[in-house]
């Protein structure tokens, strides 16, 4: 059974159809890329899965369970985490706090134990911090040491993107949705992050969906590529299959002039 | 050498200074404050209020902007002249005002434009034009002095400021000093030994005598010259030290210091000052609660007083003889806390999904609804309507009773409550739920996506805030002994919010400072503060303070680190960007993977 199975997913905003019946599935342990020209509906696709938008129709089955219409926090608790294309960190919280706060749905100590500073509370706080350090350690030396206590806005652009991924990892998901993880990075940083995406699956066991414009990244990380255009899936398959598909080339480059007439 | 005489700045600031002078005179501040001497017998608080704007604006007008890559213009005669121009402009406006005052009787509309005011503005001299001319000259001179301050070296300027400020502060808080002198029997001892009154030697009609003023100035001058730089920094460093043991040790030492101060204060301060401090404690309790709601969770609640009212009314209802329950305060307290928590939930559930301005407006409405319910004839059998609840029993401690009759006991009690509230604030701030609140304040949608049940988290902030306000209300009921709906006006919500804003949102220390400054010095919505004279102008000063803070220091007096980061985001980001030159070099040398 697929980890995530999406059937006939629809979402429109006023007269604009962002998603017009998307079919999608991903198995446990896969890395699937979602590509498509600007405005194809990729980010709307993520927004609907993560619960920020309620779909107009269709079903989203996560591990066989219908999740459309649930609160975003409930969906995250079930095991889907995401990053944002336009980095949305908690800018004034420290790097460590950003990762600690994301463990909210995996921890349970409430206000009373915090006020009484019970042993269980202290133990849980210690665990939260330890896990946060461990997750940040995943990115090598980039986000550790003196950086722990720096506010997130003090980070460089590439590091903010890394922290976004760390924060999503901290919710302990089964499925990670990465929205343009290398956008705006230089070639060296891109290469580094490409390796990281593979490691997310190989070392940490996440199933990953990536939205990406950088075709080298798509080629290097994907088991399978799904192409969206105008809110519908126009192609699916391996990178090689998709990159030679006529519909895909047309979606990106447009039709040759003689045919349009 | 570039000239620094700046005609435009002089006129602009002069115009503002003139407006300030006329305004202060016209609203009656000058007349009211003239009774109170600062320096006996020449300088009254009225004149101080009238004259400081001119000096400050003279100083401002002649300040020069230092631009990168250019030689900054040097200060000289030009600065003094700019200051004098500020003074001249302001003095002209004041002179016109004086002339209007002398010629027309405008009291039918402006009740403060009285002959007494005219006398003050002309130094009660005859002929009137002579006094007015002296006043004109004085204002010009003060403007020039403001400009001339730039000529002094920076260190001297600072010391001069400290000297002037200390003399003024001692004179302003004359009541505190005389009270302490009386309370520690220094007055009696001095009287016995020298046969004279010590207080009369130091203060004359509330103003410092010359000799003592000079003495204070001397001491301040000497102290300000000593190397004190970094001492405060050291103290805070200890509290934020990375060494946990050291941090704990110093926290304990400072806490012990505060404890001793609180234990001794009521004894030294006597009833009147204890009463003021007890009020500070009450508002501090509410401030800490609202700080959780607004400062940590970012929910702008303008109806906060409702929870204070619920706490007070619950205690009133259960302990007063009026309704026949006559519980003890201790039994009523838990009920009051639960009642305010429930009120927090009831108000919270319908409104919590709203954001920002909408939440503020709706909570404002709820606050009024609660007050009007308590006031209504419909619920009169339960809450006494406009007549309120009287005969609320004091807090029985076994050996003594805590009530408004003995402000000292209330002060001790309030201090205990505040300590608990401060602990709660601190403990929740650095916990799982506290982090969730911060995340919600930063970006609610993202917090939701990161797995935080925002509705639940926001409700819990609302409820914790409500409980703290309810505790304040319970204490308030026992303190005053009778409660009326008028005690729970919107103004209380606003004042508590101003305490949080002025002190620094999200910062416990900030709320303490805010409460001391606003309630202690200026006075609460009804209770007087240390500066009794300000009673009529309290709201004006609070408003002015709020505007000033928003313009100059939006993060508050003692902000939390995070809050000041937020508001100075751009500058820090720029710094970070500049630092990045070095960082990029580091990154390049790292081997990826």
mmCIF file with all atom_site columns, N, CA and C in Angstrom, chain A residues 52 71-73 76 82 88 90-93 97 100-102 104-105 107-109 111 114-115 117 121 125 128 141-142 147 151 153 167 171, chain B residues 423-424 427-428 430-433 435-436 438-439 442-443 445-453 460 464 562 565-566 569 572 583 587 590:
data_model
loop_
_atom_site.group_PDB
_atom_site.id
_atom_site.type_symbol
_atom_site.label_atom_id
_atom_site.label_alt_id
_atom_site.label_comp_id
_atom_site.label_asym_id
_atom_site.label_entity_id
_atom_site.label_seq_id
_atom_site.pdbx_PDB_ins_code
_atom_site.Cartn_x
_atom_site.Cartn_y
_atom_site.Cartn_z
_atom_site.occupancy
_atom_site.B_iso_or_equiv
_atom_site.pdbx_formal_charge
_atom_site.auth_seq_id
_atom_site.auth_comp_id
_atom_site.auth_asym_id
_atom_site.auth_atom_id
_atom_site.pdbx_PDB_model_num
ATOM 1   N N  . UNK A 1 52  ? -3.039 23.263 5.051  1.00 0.00 ? 52  UNK A N  1
ATOM 2   C CA . UNK A 1 52  ? -3.199 24.717 5.107  1.00 0.00 ? 52  UNK A CA 1
ATOM 3   C C  . UNK A 1 52  ? -4.401 25.138 4.267  1.00 0.00 ? 52  UNK A C  1
ATOM 4   N N  . UNK A 1 71  ? -7.008 19.536 10.676 1.00 0.00 ? 71  UNK A N  1
ATOM 5   C CA . UNK A 1 71  ? -6.187 20.692 11.018 1.00 0.00 ? 71  UNK A CA 1
ATOM 6   C C  . UNK A 1 71  ? -4.734 20.395 10.638 1.00 0.00 ? 71  UNK A C  1
ATOM 7   N N  . UNK A 1 72  ? -3.973 21.431 10.219 1.00 0.00 ? 72  UNK A N  1
ATOM 8   C CA . UNK A 1 72  ? -2.573 21.201 9.861  1.00 0.00 ? 72  UNK A CA 1
ATOM 9   C C  . UNK A 1 72  ? -1.799 20.493 10.977 1.00 0.00 ? 72  UNK A C  1
ATOM 10  N N  . UNK A 1 73  ? -2.082 20.893 12.236 1.00 0.00 ? 73  UNK A N  1
ATOM 11  C CA . UNK A 1 73  ? -1.318 20.295 13.333 1.00 0.00 ? 73  UNK A CA 1
ATOM 12  C C  . UNK A 1 73  ? -1.625 18.812 13.462 1.00 0.00 ? 73  UNK A C  1
ATOM 13  N N  . UNK A 1 76  ? 0.348  17.011 10.803 1.00 0.00 ? 76  UNK A N  1
ATOM 14  C CA . UNK A 1 76  ? 1.747  16.906 11.206 1.00 0.00 ? 76  UNK A CA 1
ATOM 15  C C  . UNK A 1 76  ? 1.907  15.809 12.252 1.00 0.00 ? 76  UNK A C  1
ATOM 16  N N  . UNK A 1 82  ? 6.607  19.588 6.436  1.00 0.00 ? 82  UNK A N  1
ATOM 17  C CA . UNK A 1 82  ? 6.959  20.289 5.204  1.00 0.00 ? 82  UNK A CA 1
ATOM 18  C C  . UNK A 1 82  ? 7.910  21.447 5.470  1.00 0.00 ? 82  UNK A C  1
ATOM 19  N N  . UNK A 1 88  ? 10.203 30.248 5.982  1.00 0.00 ? 88  UNK A N  1
ATOM 20  C CA . UNK A 1 88  ? 9.387  30.815 7.061  1.00 0.00 ? 88  UNK A CA 1
ATOM 21  C C  . UNK A 1 88  ? 9.811  30.229 8.398  1.00 0.00 ? 88  UNK A C  1
ATOM 22  N N  . UNK A 1 90  ? 10.948 30.671 12.487 1.00 0.00 ? 90  UNK A N  1
ATOM 23  C CA . UNK A 1 90  ? 10.596 31.559 13.590 1.00 0.00 ? 90  UNK A CA 1
ATOM 24  C C  . UNK A 1 90  ? 11.814 32.441 13.802 1.00 0.00 ? 90  UNK A C  1
ATOM 25  N N  . UNK A 1 91  ? 11.825 33.580 13.104 1.00 0.00 ? 91  UNK A N  1
ATOM 26  C CA . UNK A 1 91  ? 13.061 34.335 12.900 1.00 0.00 ? 91  UNK A CA 1
ATOM 27  C C  . UNK A 1 91  ? 13.727 34.788 14.192 1.00 0.00 ? 91  UNK A C  1
ATOM 28  N N  . UNK A 1 92  ? 12.929 35.075 15.219 1.00 0.00 ? 92  UNK A N  1
ATOM 29  C CA . UNK A 1 92  ? 13.537 35.614 16.435 1.00 0.00 ? 92  UNK A CA 1
ATOM 30  C C  . UNK A 1 92  ? 13.784 34.558 17.497 1.00 0.00 ? 92  UNK A C  1
ATOM 31  N N  . UNK A 1 93  ? 13.469 33.331 17.182 1.00 0.00 ? 93  UNK A N  1
ATOM 32  C CA . UNK A 1 93  ? 13.804 32.260 18.116 1.00 0.00 ? 93  UNK A CA 1
ATOM 33  C C  . UNK A 1 93  ? 15.188 31.745 17.725 1.00 0.00 ? 93  UNK A C  1
ATOM 34  N N  . UNK A 1 97  ? 15.980 26.580 19.492 1.00 0.00 ? 97  UNK A N  1
ATOM 35  C CA . UNK A 1 97  ? 14.549 26.698 19.835 1.00 0.00 ? 97  UNK A CA 1
ATOM 36  C C  . UNK A 1 97  ? 13.660 26.357 18.642 1.00 0.00 ? 97  UNK A C  1
ATOM 37  N N  . UNK A 1 100 ? 13.542 22.778 18.666 1.00 0.00 ? 100 UNK A N  1
ATOM 38  C CA . UNK A 1 100 ? 12.875 22.265 19.866 1.00 0.00 ? 100 UNK A CA 1
ATOM 39  C C  . UNK A 1 100 ? 11.361 22.444 19.776 1.00 0.00 ? 100 UNK A C  1
ATOM 40  N N  . UNK A 1 101 ? 10.937 23.598 19.272 1.00 0.00 ? 101 UNK A N  1
ATOM 41  C CA . UNK A 1 101 ? 9.506  23.881 19.253 1.00 0.00 ? 101 UNK A CA 1
ATOM 42  C C  . UNK A 1 101 ? 8.788  22.953 18.280 1.00 0.00 ? 101 UNK A C  1
ATOM 43  N N  . UNK A 1 102 ? 9.511  22.480 17.283 1.00 0.00 ? 102 UNK A N  1
ATOM 44  C CA . UNK A 1 102 ? 8.875  21.602 16.293 1.00 0.00 ? 102 UNK A CA 1
ATOM 45  C C  . UNK A 1 102 ? 8.593  20.212 16.855 1.00 0.00 ? 102 UNK A C  1
ATOM 46  N N  . UNK A 1 104 ? 6.921  19.759 19.406 1.00 0.00 ? 104 UNK A N  1
ATOM 47  C CA . UNK A 1 104 ? 5.734  19.945 20.249 1.00 0.00 ? 104 UNK A CA 1
ATOM 48  C C  . UNK A 1 104 ? 4.780  18.752 20.195 1.00 0.00 ? 104 UNK A C  1
ATOM 49  N N  . UNK A 1 105 ? 4.488  18.296 18.978 1.00 0.00 ? 105 UNK A N  1
ATOM 50  C CA . UNK A 1 105 ? 3.456  17.259 18.861 1.00 0.00 ? 105 UNK A CA 1
ATOM 51  C C  . UNK A 1 105 ? 3.979  15.885 19.271 1.00 0.00 ? 105 UNK A C  1
ATOM 52  N N  . UNK A 1 107 ? 5.764  15.561 22.126 1.00 0.00 ? 107 UNK A N  1
ATOM 53  C CA . UNK A 1 107 ? 6.011  15.651 23.567 1.00 0.00 ? 107 UNK A CA 1
ATOM 54  C C  . UNK A 1 107 ? 4.711  16.037 24.245 1.00 0.00 ? 107 UNK A C  1
ATOM 55  N N  . UNK A 1 108 ? 4.688  15.973 25.564 1.00 0.00 ? 108 UNK A N  1
ATOM 56  C CA . UNK A 1 108 ? 3.371  16.073 26.193 1.00 0.00 ? 108 UNK A CA 1
ATOM 57  C C  . UNK A 1 108 ? 3.308  16.905 27.465 1.00 0.00 ? 108 UNK A C  1
ATOM 58  N N  . UNK A 1 109 ? 4.455  17.269 28.036 1.00 0.00 ? 109 UNK A N  1
ATOM 59  C CA . UNK A 1 109 ? 4.385  17.920 29.353 1.00 0.00 ? 109 UNK A CA 1
ATOM 60  C C  . UNK A 1 109 ? 3.679  19.262 29.274 1.00 0.00 ? 109 UNK A C  1
ATOM 61  N N  . UNK A 1 111 ? 1.529  22.733 31.291 1.00 0.00 ? 111 UNK A N  1
ATOM 62  C CA . UNK A 1 111 ? 1.902  23.892 32.086 1.00 0.00 ? 111 UNK A CA 1
ATOM 63  C C  . UNK A 1 111 ? 2.151  23.546 33.546 1.00 0.00 ? 111 UNK A C  1
ATOM 64  N N  . UNK A 1 114 ? 5.425  22.162 34.124 1.00 0.00 ? 114 UNK A N  1
ATOM 65  C CA . UNK A 1 114 ? 6.440  23.190 33.892 1.00 0.00 ? 114 UNK A CA 1
ATOM 66  C C  . UNK A 1 114 ? 6.550  24.102 35.104 1.00 0.00 ? 114 UNK A C  1
ATOM 67  N N  . UNK A 1 115 ? 5.409  24.464 35.672 1.00 0.00 ? 115 UNK A N  1
ATOM 68  C CA . UNK A 1 115 ? 5.425  25.364 36.823 1.00 0.00 ? 115 UNK A CA 1
ATOM 69  C C  . UNK A 1 115 ? 6.036  24.665 38.040 1.00 0.00 ? 115 UNK A C  1
ATOM 70  N N  . UNK A 1 117 ? 8.111  22.249 37.842 1.00 0.00 ? 117 UNK A N  1
ATOM 71  C CA . UNK A 1 117 ? 9.443  21.739 37.456 1.00 0.00 ? 117 UNK A CA 1
ATOM 72  C C  . UNK A 1 117 ? 9.623  20.298 37.921 1.00 0.00 ? 117 UNK A C  1
ATOM 73  N N  . UNK A 1 121 ? 9.220  16.579 33.782 1.00 0.00 ? 121 UNK A N  1
ATOM 74  C CA . UNK A 1 121 ? 9.353  17.747 32.922 1.00 0.00 ? 121 UNK A CA 1
ATOM 75  C C  . UNK A 1 121 ? 10.807 17.968 32.533 1.00 0.00 ? 121 UNK A C  1
ATOM 76  N N  . UNK A 1 125 ? 12.469 17.882 28.840 1.00 0.00 ? 125 UNK A N  1
ATOM 77  C CA . UNK A 1 125 ? 13.198 19.026 28.291 1.00 0.00 ? 125 UNK A CA 1
ATOM 78  C C  . UNK A 1 125 ? 14.587 18.608 27.825 1.00 0.00 ? 125 UNK A C  1
ATOM 79  N N  . UNK A 1 128 ? 14.277 16.693 24.626 1.00 0.00 ? 128 UNK A N  1
ATOM 80  C CA . UNK A 1 128 ? 13.956 17.583 23.498 1.00 0.00 ? 128 UNK A CA 1
ATOM 81  C C  . UNK A 1 128 ? 15.228 18.260 23.005 1.00 0.00 ? 128 UNK A C  1
ATOM 82  N N  . UNK A 1 141 ? 28.819 20.760 10.242 1.00 0.00 ? 141 UNK A N  1
ATOM 83  C CA . UNK A 1 141 ? 29.190 21.824 11.165 1.00 0.00 ? 141 UNK A CA 1
ATOM 84  C C  . UNK A 1 141 ? 28.374 23.088 10.940 1.00 0.00 ? 141 UNK A C  1
ATOM 85  N N  . UNK A 1 142 ? 27.413 23.009 10.011 1.00 0.00 ? 142 UNK A N  1
ATOM 86  C CA . UNK A 1 142 ? 26.716 24.236 9.603  1.00 0.00 ? 142 UNK A CA 1
ATOM 87  C C  . UNK A 1 142 ? 25.898 24.886 10.701 1.00 0.00 ? 142 UNK A C  1
ATOM 88  N N  . UNK A 1 147 ? 26.264 28.462 16.956 1.00 0.00 ? 147 UNK A N  1
ATOM 89  C CA . UNK A 1 147 ? 25.040 28.776 16.216 1.00 0.00 ? 147 UNK A CA 1
ATOM 90  C C  . UNK A 1 147 ? 23.770 28.397 16.977 1.00 0.00 ? 147 UNK A C  1
ATOM 91  N N  . UNK A 1 151 ? 19.898 33.823 16.840 1.00 0.00 ? 151 UNK A N  1
ATOM 92  C CA . UNK A 1 151 ? 18.548 33.908 16.287 1.00 0.00 ? 151 UNK A CA 1
ATOM 93  C C  . UNK A 1 151 ? 18.551 33.455 14.828 1.00 0.00 ? 151 UNK A C  1
ATOM 94  N N  . UNK A 1 153 ? 17.261 34.606 12.227 1.00 0.00 ? 153 UNK A N  1
ATOM 95  C CA . UNK A 1 153 ? 17.429 35.575 11.141 1.00 0.00 ? 153 UNK A CA 1
ATOM 96  C C  . UNK A 1 153 ? 18.892 35.919 10.891 1.00 0.00 ? 153 UNK A C  1
ATOM 97  N N  . UNK A 1 167 ? 13.945 21.694 11.044 1.00 0.00 ? 167 UNK A N  1
ATOM 98  C CA . UNK A 1 167 ? 12.720 21.894 11.802 1.00 0.00 ? 167 UNK A CA 1
ATOM 99  C C  . UNK A 1 167 ? 11.656 20.889 11.389 1.00 0.00 ? 167 UNK A C  1
ATOM 100 N N  . UNK A 1 171 ? 9.754  17.239 13.702 1.00 0.00 ? 171 UNK A N  1
ATOM 101 C CA . UNK A 1 171 ? 8.384  16.792 13.993 1.00 0.00 ? 171 UNK A CA 1
ATOM 102 C C  . UNK A 1 171 ? 8.272  15.273 13.872 1.00 0.00 ? 171 UNK A C  1
ATOM 103 N N  . UNK B 2 423 ? 7.398  33.534 39.245 1.00 0.00 ? 423 UNK B N  1
ATOM 104 C CA . UNK B 2 423 ? 7.894  32.178 39.050 1.00 0.00 ? 423 UNK B CA 1
ATOM 105 C C  . UNK B 2 423 ? 7.119  31.482 37.923 1.00 0.00 ? 423 UNK B C  1
ATOM 106 N N  . UNK B 2 424 ? 5.779  31.617 37.990 1.00 0.00 ? 424 UNK B N  1
ATOM 107 C CA . UNK B 2 424 ? 4.950  30.994 36.956 1.00 0.00 ? 424 UNK B CA 1
ATOM 108 C C  . UNK B 2 424 ? 5.331  31.532 35.574 1.00 0.00 ? 424 UNK B C  1
ATOM 109 N N  . UNK B 2 427 ? 8.665  30.115 34.590 1.00 0.00 ? 427 UNK B N  1
ATOM 110 C CA . UNK B 2 427 ? 8.663  28.671 34.355 1.00 0.00 ? 427 UNK B CA 1
ATOM 111 C C  . UNK B 2 427 ? 7.945  28.314 33.056 1.00 0.00 ? 427 UNK B C  1
ATOM 112 N N  . UNK B 2 428 ? 6.838  28.984 32.761 1.00 0.00 ? 428 UNK B N  1
ATOM 113 C CA . UNK B 2 428 ? 6.121  28.605 31.542 1.00 0.00 ? 428 UNK B CA 1
ATOM 114 C C  . UNK B 2 428 ? 6.849  29.126 30.304 1.00 0.00 ? 428 UNK B C  1
ATOM 115 N N  . UNK B 2 430 ? 10.002 29.194 29.662 1.00 0.00 ? 430 UNK B N  1
ATOM 116 C CA . UNK B 2 430 ? 11.032 28.273 29.184 1.00 0.00 ? 430 UNK B CA 1
ATOM 117 C C  . UNK B 2 430 ? 10.522 26.846 29.269 1.00 0.00 ? 430 UNK B C  1
ATOM 118 N N  . UNK B 2 431 ? 9.374  26.612 28.685 1.00 0.00 ? 431 UNK B N  1
ATOM 119 C CA . UNK B 2 431 ? 8.855  25.257 28.674 1.00 0.00 ? 431 UNK B CA 1
ATOM 120 C C  . UNK B 2 431 ? 8.297  24.958 27.291 1.00 0.00 ? 431 UNK B C  1
ATOM 121 N N  . UNK B 2 432 ? 7.815  23.769 27.138 1.00 0.00 ? 432 UNK B N  1
ATOM 122 C CA . UNK B 2 432 ? 7.286  23.342 25.848 1.00 0.00 ? 432 UNK B CA 1
ATOM 123 C C  . UNK B 2 432 ? 6.159  24.264 25.388 1.00 0.00 ? 432 UNK B C  1
ATOM 124 N N  . UNK B 2 433 ? 5.221  24.542 26.315 1.00 0.00 ? 433 UNK B N  1
ATOM 125 C CA . UNK B 2 433 ? 4.094  25.391 25.947 1.00 0.00 ? 433 UNK B CA 1
ATOM 126 C C  . UNK B 2 433 ? 4.552  26.823 25.684 1.00 0.00 ? 433 UNK B C  1
ATOM 127 N N  . UNK B 2 435 ? 7.421  27.809 24.509 1.00 0.00 ? 435 UNK B N  1
ATOM 128 C CA . UNK B 2 435 ? 8.025  27.871 23.171 1.00 0.00 ? 435 UNK B CA 1
ATOM 129 C C  . UNK B 2 435 ? 6.943  27.902 22.103 1.00 0.00 ? 435 UNK B C  1
ATOM 130 N N  . UNK B 2 436 ? 5.884  27.107 22.332 1.00 0.00 ? 436 UNK B N  1
ATOM 131 C CA . UNK B 2 436 ? 4.798  27.094 21.351 1.00 0.00 ? 436 UNK B CA 1
ATOM 132 C C  . UNK B 2 436 ? 4.171  28.487 21.248 1.00 0.00 ? 436 UNK B C  1
ATOM 133 N N  . UNK B 2 438 ? 5.629  31.363 21.780 1.00 0.00 ? 438 UNK B N  1
ATOM 134 C CA . UNK B 2 438 ? 6.534  32.230 21.019 1.00 0.00 ? 438 UNK B CA 1
ATOM 135 C C  . UNK B 2 438 ? 6.410  31.952 19.532 1.00 0.00 ? 438 UNK B C  1
ATOM 136 N N  . UNK B 2 439 ? 6.335  30.671 19.178 1.00 0.00 ? 439 UNK B N  1
ATOM 137 C CA . UNK B 2 439 ? 6.226  30.316 17.768 1.00 0.00 ? 439 UNK B CA 1
ATOM 138 C C  . UNK B 2 439 ? 4.938  30.884 17.180 1.00 0.00 ? 439 UNK B C  1
ATOM 139 N N  . UNK B 2 442 ? 5.329  34.445 16.494 1.00 0.00 ? 442 UNK B N  1
ATOM 140 C CA . UNK B 2 442 ? 6.194  34.694 15.341 1.00 0.00 ? 442 UNK B CA 1
ATOM 141 C C  . UNK B 2 442 ? 5.448  34.462 14.030 1.00 0.00 ? 442 UNK B C  1
ATOM 142 N N  . UNK B 2 443 ? 4.798  33.323 13.897 1.00 0.00 ? 443 UNK B N  1
ATOM 143 C CA . UNK B 2 443 ? 4.104  33.016 12.652 1.00 0.00 ? 443 UNK B CA 1
ATOM 144 C C  . UNK B 2 443 ? 3.081  31.918 12.932 1.00 0.00 ? 443 UNK B C  1
ATOM 145 N N  . UNK B 2 445 ? 0.540  30.561 11.246 1.00 0.00 ? 445 UNK B N  1
ATOM 146 C CA . UNK B 2 445 ? 0.259  29.489 10.282 1.00 0.00 ? 445 UNK B CA 1
ATOM 147 C C  . UNK B 2 445 ? 1.360  28.443 10.299 1.00 0.00 ? 445 UNK B C  1
ATOM 148 N N  . UNK B 2 446 ? 2.605  28.909 10.366 1.00 0.00 ? 446 UNK B N  1
ATOM 149 C CA . UNK B 2 446 ? 3.714  27.964 10.362 1.00 0.00 ? 446 UNK B CA 1
ATOM 150 C C  . UNK B 2 446 ? 3.708  27.139 11.654 1.00 0.00 ? 446 UNK B C  1
ATOM 151 N N  . UNK B 2 447 ? 3.412  27.806 12.762 1.00 0.00 ? 447 UNK B N  1
ATOM 152 C CA . UNK B 2 447 ? 3.345  27.077 14.033 1.00 0.00 ? 447 UNK B CA 1
ATOM 153 C C  . UNK B 2 447 ? 2.337  25.940 13.928 1.00 0.00 ? 447 UNK B C  1
ATOM 154 N N  . UNK B 2 448 ? 1.215  26.226 13.311 1.00 0.00 ? 448 UNK B N  1
ATOM 155 C CA . UNK B 2 448 ? 0.167  25.219 13.127 1.00 0.00 ? 448 UNK B CA 1
ATOM 156 C C  . UNK B 2 448 ? 0.698  24.049 12.288 1.00 0.00 ? 448 UNK B C  1
ATOM 157 N N  . UNK B 2 449 ? 1.408  24.390 11.213 1.00 0.00 ? 449 UNK B N  1
ATOM 158 C CA . UNK B 2 449 ? 1.941  23.341 10.337 1.00 0.00 ? 449 UNK B CA 1
ATOM 159 C C  . UNK B 2 449 ? 3.042  22.544 11.043 1.00 0.00 ? 449 UNK B C  1
ATOM 160 N N  . UNK B 2 450 ? 3.716  23.182 11.993 1.00 0.00 ? 450 UNK B N  1
ATOM 161 C CA . UNK B 2 450 ? 4.779  22.473 12.706 1.00 0.00 ? 450 UNK B CA 1
ATOM 162 C C  . UNK B 2 450 ? 4.211  21.611 13.845 1.00 0.00 ? 450 UNK B C  1
ATOM 163 N N  . UNK B 2 451 ? 2.921  21.405 13.825 1.00 0.00 ? 451 UNK B N  1
ATOM 164 C CA . UNK B 2 451 ? 2.338  20.443 14.753 1.00 0.00 ? 451 UNK B CA 1
ATOM 165 C C  . UNK B 2 451 ? 1.841  21.033 16.059 1.00 0.00 ? 451 UNK B C  1
ATOM 166 N N  . UNK B 2 452 ? 1.765  22.368 16.140 1.00 0.00 ? 452 UNK B N  1
ATOM 167 C CA . UNK B 2 452 ? 1.269  22.961 17.379 1.00 0.00 ? 452 UNK B CA 1
ATOM 168 C C  . UNK B 2 452 ? -0.234 23.198 17.242 1.00 0.00 ? 452 UNK B C  1
ATOM 169 N N  . UNK B 2 453 ? -0.994 22.674 18.185 1.00 0.00 ? 453 UNK B N  1
ATOM 170 C CA . UNK B 2 453 ? -2.428 22.929 18.201 1.00 0.00 ? 453 UNK B CA 1
ATOM 171 C C  . UNK B 2 453 ? -2.616 24.357 18.696 1.00 0.00 ? 453 UNK B C  1
ATOM 172 N N  . UNK B 2 460 ? -4.682 28.200 26.418 1.00 0.00 ? 460 UNK B N  1
ATOM 173 C CA . UNK B 2 460 ? -3.974 28.019 27.690 1.00 0.00 ? 460 UNK B CA 1
ATOM 174 C C  . UNK B 2 460 ? -3.308 29.320 28.117 1.00 0.00 ? 460 UNK B C  1
ATOM 175 N N  . UNK B 2 464 ? -4.103 31.052 31.695 1.00 0.00 ? 464 UNK B N  1
ATOM 176 C CA . UNK B 2 464 ? -3.075 31.387 32.685 1.00 0.00 ? 464 UNK B CA 1
ATOM 177 C C  . UNK B 2 464 ? -3.138 32.875 33.016 1.00 0.00 ? 464 UNK B C  1
ATOM 178 N N  . UNK B 2 562 ? 14.475 38.686 22.955 1.00 0.00 ? 562 UNK B N  1
ATOM 179 C CA . UNK B 2 562 ? 13.808 38.359 21.703 1.00 0.00 ? 562 UNK B CA 1
ATOM 180 C C  . UNK B 2 562 ? 13.047 39.549 21.146 1.00 0.00 ? 562 UNK B C  1
ATOM 181 N N  . UNK B 2 565 ? 15.282 42.068 19.610 1.00 0.00 ? 565 UNK B N  1
ATOM 182 C CA . UNK B 2 565 ? 15.737 41.544 18.328 1.00 0.00 ? 565 UNK B CA 1
ATOM 183 C C  . UNK B 2 565 ? 14.714 41.862 17.252 1.00 0.00 ? 565 UNK B C  1
ATOM 184 N N  . UNK B 2 566 ? 13.452 41.566 17.590 1.00 0.00 ? 566 UNK B N  1
ATOM 185 C CA . UNK B 2 566 ? 12.382 41.730 16.636 1.00 0.00 ? 566 UNK B CA 1
ATOM 186 C C  . UNK B 2 566 ? 12.334 43.143 16.087 1.00 0.00 ? 566 UNK B C  1
ATOM 187 N N  . UNK B 2 569 ? 15.405 44.305 14.043 1.00 0.00 ? 569 UNK B N  1
ATOM 188 C CA . UNK B 2 569 ? 15.685 43.264 13.078 1.00 0.00 ? 569 UNK B CA 1
ATOM 189 C C  . UNK B 2 569 ? 16.588 43.747 11.947 1.00 0.00 ? 569 UNK B C  1
ATOM 190 N N  . UNK B 2 572 ? 20.227 44.470 12.804 1.00 0.00 ? 572 UNK B N  1
ATOM 191 C CA . UNK B 2 572 ? 21.001 43.264 13.073 1.00 0.00 ? 572 UNK B CA 1
ATOM 192 C C  . UNK B 2 572 ? 21.225 42.460 11.797 1.00 0.00 ? 572 UNK B C  1
ATOM 193 N N  . UNK B 2 583 ? 32.280 35.152 7.062  1.00 0.00 ? 583 UNK B N  1
ATOM 194 C CA . UNK B 2 583 ? 31.685 33.824 7.151  1.00 0.00 ? 583 UNK B CA 1
ATOM 195 C C  . UNK B 2 583 ? 31.814 33.073 5.826  1.00 0.00 ? 583 UNK B C  1
ATOM 196 N N  . UNK B 2 587 ? 33.114 29.379 5.027  1.00 0.00 ? 587 UNK B N  1
ATOM 197 C CA . UNK B 2 587 ? 32.349 28.355 4.332  1.00 0.00 ? 587 UNK B CA 1
ATOM 198 C C  . UNK B 2 587 ? 33.139 27.770 3.179  1.00 0.00 ? 587 UNK B C  1
ATOM 199 N N  . UNK B 2 590 ? 35.488 25.101 4.091  1.00 0.00 ? 590 UNK B N  1
ATOM 200 C CA . UNK B 2 590 ? 34.965 23.839 4.606  1.00 0.00 ? 590 UNK B CA 1
ATOM 201 C C  . UNK B 2 590 ? 34.804 22.830 3.481  1.00 0.00 ? 590 UNK B C  1
#
